[in-house]
Tab-separated table of C-alpha atoms in Angstrom:
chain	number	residue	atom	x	y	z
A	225	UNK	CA	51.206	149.932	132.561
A	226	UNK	CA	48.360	151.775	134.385
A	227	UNK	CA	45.545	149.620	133.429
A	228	UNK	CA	47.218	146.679	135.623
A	229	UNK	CA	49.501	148.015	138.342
A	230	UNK	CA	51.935	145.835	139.752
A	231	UNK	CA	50.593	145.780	143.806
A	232	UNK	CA	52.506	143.038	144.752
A	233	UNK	CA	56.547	141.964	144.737
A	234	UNK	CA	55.902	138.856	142.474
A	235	UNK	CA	53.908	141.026	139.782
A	236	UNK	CA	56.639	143.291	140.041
A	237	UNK	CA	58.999	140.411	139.504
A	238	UNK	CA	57.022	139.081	137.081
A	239	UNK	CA	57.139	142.526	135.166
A	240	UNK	CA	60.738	142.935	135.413
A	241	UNK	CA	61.386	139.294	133.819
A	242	UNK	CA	58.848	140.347	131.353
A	243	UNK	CA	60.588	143.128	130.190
A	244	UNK	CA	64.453	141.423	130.133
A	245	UNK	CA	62.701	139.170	128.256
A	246	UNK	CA	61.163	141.476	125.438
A	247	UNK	CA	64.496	143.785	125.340
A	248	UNK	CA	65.976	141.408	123.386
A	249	UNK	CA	62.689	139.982	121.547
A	250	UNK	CA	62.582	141.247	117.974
A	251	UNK	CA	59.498	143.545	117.336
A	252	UNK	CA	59.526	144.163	113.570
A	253	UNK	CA	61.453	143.306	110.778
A	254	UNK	CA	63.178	146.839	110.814
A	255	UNK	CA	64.183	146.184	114.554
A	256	UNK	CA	68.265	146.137	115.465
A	257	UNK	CA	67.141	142.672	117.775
A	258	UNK	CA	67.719	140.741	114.867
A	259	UNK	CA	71.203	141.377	114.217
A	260	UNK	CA	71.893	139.150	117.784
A	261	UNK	CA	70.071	136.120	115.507
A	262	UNK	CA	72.513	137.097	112.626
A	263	UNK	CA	70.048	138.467	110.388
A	264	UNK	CA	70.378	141.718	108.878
A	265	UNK	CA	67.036	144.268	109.679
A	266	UNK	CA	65.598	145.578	107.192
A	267	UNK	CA	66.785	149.433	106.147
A	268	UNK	CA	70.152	148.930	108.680
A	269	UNK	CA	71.183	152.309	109.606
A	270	UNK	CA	74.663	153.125	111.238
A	271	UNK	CA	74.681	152.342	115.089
A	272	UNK	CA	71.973	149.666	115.225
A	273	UNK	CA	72.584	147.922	118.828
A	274	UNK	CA	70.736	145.211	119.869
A	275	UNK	CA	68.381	145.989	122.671
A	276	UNK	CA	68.668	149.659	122.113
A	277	UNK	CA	65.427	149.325	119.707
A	278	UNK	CA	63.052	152.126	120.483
A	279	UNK	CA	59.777	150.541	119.203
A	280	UNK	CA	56.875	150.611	121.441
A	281	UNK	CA	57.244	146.740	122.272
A	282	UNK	CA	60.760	147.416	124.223
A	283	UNK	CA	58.602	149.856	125.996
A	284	UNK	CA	57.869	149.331	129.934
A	285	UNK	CA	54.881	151.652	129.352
A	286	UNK	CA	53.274	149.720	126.987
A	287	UNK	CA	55.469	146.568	126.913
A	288	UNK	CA	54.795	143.320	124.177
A	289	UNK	CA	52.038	146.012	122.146
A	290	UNK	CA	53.992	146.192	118.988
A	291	UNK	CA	53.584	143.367	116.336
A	292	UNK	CA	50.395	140.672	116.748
A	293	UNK	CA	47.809	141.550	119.611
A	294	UNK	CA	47.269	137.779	119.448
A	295	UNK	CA	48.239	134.728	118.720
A	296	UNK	CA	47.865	133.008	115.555
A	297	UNK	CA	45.290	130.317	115.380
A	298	UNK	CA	46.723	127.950	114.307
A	299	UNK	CA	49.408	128.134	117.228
A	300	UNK	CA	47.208	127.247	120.245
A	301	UNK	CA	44.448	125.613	118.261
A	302	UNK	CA	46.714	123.124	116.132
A	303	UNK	CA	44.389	123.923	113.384
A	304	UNK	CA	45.161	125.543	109.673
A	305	UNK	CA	42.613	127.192	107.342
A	306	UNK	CA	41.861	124.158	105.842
A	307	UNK	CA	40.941	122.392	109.369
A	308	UNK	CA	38.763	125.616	109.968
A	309	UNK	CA	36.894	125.591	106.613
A	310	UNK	CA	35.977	121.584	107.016
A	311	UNK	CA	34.899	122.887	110.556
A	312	UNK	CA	32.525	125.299	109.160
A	313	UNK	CA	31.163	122.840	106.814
A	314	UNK	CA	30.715	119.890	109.008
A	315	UNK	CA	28.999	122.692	111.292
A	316	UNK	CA	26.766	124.233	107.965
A	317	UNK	CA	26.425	120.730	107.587
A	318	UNK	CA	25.038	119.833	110.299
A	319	UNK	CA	22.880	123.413	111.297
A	320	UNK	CA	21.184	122.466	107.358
A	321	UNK	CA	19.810	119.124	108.599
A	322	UNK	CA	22.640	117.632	105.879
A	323	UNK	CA	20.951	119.444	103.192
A	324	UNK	CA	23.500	121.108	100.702
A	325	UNK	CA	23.082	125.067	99.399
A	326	UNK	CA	21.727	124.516	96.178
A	327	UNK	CA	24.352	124.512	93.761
A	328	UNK	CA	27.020	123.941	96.364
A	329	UNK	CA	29.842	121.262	96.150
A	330	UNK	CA	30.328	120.615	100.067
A	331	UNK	CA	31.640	116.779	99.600
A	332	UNK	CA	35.414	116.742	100.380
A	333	UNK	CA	35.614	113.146	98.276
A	334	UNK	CA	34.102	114.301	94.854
A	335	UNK	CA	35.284	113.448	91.771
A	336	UNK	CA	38.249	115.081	90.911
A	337	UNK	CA	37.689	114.225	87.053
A	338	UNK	CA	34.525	115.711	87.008
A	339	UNK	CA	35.198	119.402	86.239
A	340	UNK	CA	37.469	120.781	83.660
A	341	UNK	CA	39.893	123.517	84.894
A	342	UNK	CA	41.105	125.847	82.422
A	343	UNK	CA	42.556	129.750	82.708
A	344	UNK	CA	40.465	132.098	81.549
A	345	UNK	CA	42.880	134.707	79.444
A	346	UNK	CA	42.039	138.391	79.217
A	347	UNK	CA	39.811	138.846	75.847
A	348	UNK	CA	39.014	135.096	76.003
A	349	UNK	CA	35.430	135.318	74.370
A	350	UNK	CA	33.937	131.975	76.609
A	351	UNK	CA	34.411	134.306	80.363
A	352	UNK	CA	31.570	136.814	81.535
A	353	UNK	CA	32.438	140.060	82.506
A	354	UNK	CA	34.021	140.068	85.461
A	355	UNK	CA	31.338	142.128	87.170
A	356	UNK	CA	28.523	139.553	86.606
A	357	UNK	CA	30.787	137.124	88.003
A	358	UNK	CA	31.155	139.181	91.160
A	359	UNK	CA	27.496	139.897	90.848
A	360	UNK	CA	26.665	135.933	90.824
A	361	UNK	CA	28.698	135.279	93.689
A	362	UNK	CA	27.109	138.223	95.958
A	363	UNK	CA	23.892	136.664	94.838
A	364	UNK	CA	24.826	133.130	95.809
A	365	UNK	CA	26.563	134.128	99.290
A	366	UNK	CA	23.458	135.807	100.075
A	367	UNK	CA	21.368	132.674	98.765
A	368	UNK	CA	23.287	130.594	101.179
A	369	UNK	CA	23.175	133.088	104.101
A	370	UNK	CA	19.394	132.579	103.779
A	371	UNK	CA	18.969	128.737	103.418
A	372	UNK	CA	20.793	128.655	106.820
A	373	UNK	CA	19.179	131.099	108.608
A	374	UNK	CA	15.601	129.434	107.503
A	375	UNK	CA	17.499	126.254	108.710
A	376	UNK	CA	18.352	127.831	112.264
A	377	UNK	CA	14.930	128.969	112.498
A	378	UNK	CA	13.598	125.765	112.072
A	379	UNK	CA	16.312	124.054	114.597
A	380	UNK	CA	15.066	127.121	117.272
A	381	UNK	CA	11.715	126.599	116.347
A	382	UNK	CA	10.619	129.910	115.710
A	383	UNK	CA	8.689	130.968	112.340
A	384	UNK	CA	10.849	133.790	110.915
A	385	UNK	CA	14.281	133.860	110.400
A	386	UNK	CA	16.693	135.460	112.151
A	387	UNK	CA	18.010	138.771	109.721
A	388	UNK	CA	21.228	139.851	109.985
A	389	UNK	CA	23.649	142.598	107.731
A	390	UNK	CA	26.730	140.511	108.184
A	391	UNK	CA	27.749	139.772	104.590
């Protein structure tokens, strides 16, 4: 509340409706706001009120900070994971000149008969240790992390590669 002061009568308005608002808002799942939805909070003690919660959310000095600090994603963007991965192909895709990371599936329409899918079982004899399996993937993250950084060198023009630590 003292990052942002309230100067004039419609922020102070504003501020006021804000916090009628968020009395009443639920803030966790432990929070006594949910009992005016008709659901019981989790751990219910004796004397739960609605809009008597004392979480930092129902707070004017630091009102709406409890729970997310933003929204979802997928609530403003109208995208899901799924839309978000084909969006980092298409742009991987399109950053690699439409070149593929060697040994990389990217085609959503492959065939679906093509691989056999089978659970590997603890002691099964056919699986690698699990280690070289995290090992190989490390390896083939990085592998792909450097394909398209040689490929947005080439785009920028410049001769070396951009480095970065981001894994």
């Amino acid at each position: 509340d003292t990052c942002h002061p309230a100067d004039t009568a419609a922020q102070r308005d504003h501020l006021d409706r804000m916090a009628a608002a968020l009395r009443y808002e639920p803030c966790a799942p432990t929070c006594a706001n949910w009992l005016r939805y008709g659901v019981q909070p989790q751990h219910p003690r004796k004397g739960m009120t609605p809009g008597r919660c004392r979480g930092k959310a129902h707070q004017r000095a630091t009102l709406g900070f409890g729970g997310r600090r933003v929204l979802v994603s997928r609530k403003w963007s109208g995208k899901n994971l799924a839309d978000h991965r084909a969006d980092r192909r298409r742009w991987v895709l399109a950053t690699l000149g439409g070149l593929t990371p060697a040994g990389a599936e990217l085609s959503a329409t492959a065939d679906p008969d093509r691989y056999l899918w089978d659970v590997v079982r603890p002691g099964d004899d056919d699986a690698p240790p699990r280690g070289r399996l995290i090992l190989h993937a490390l390896s083939e993250r990085l592998r792909w992390q450097a394909e398209l950084r040689a490929a947005q060198a080439a785009a920028d023009g410049t001769d070396e590669p951009a480095t970065s630590d981001v894994a």
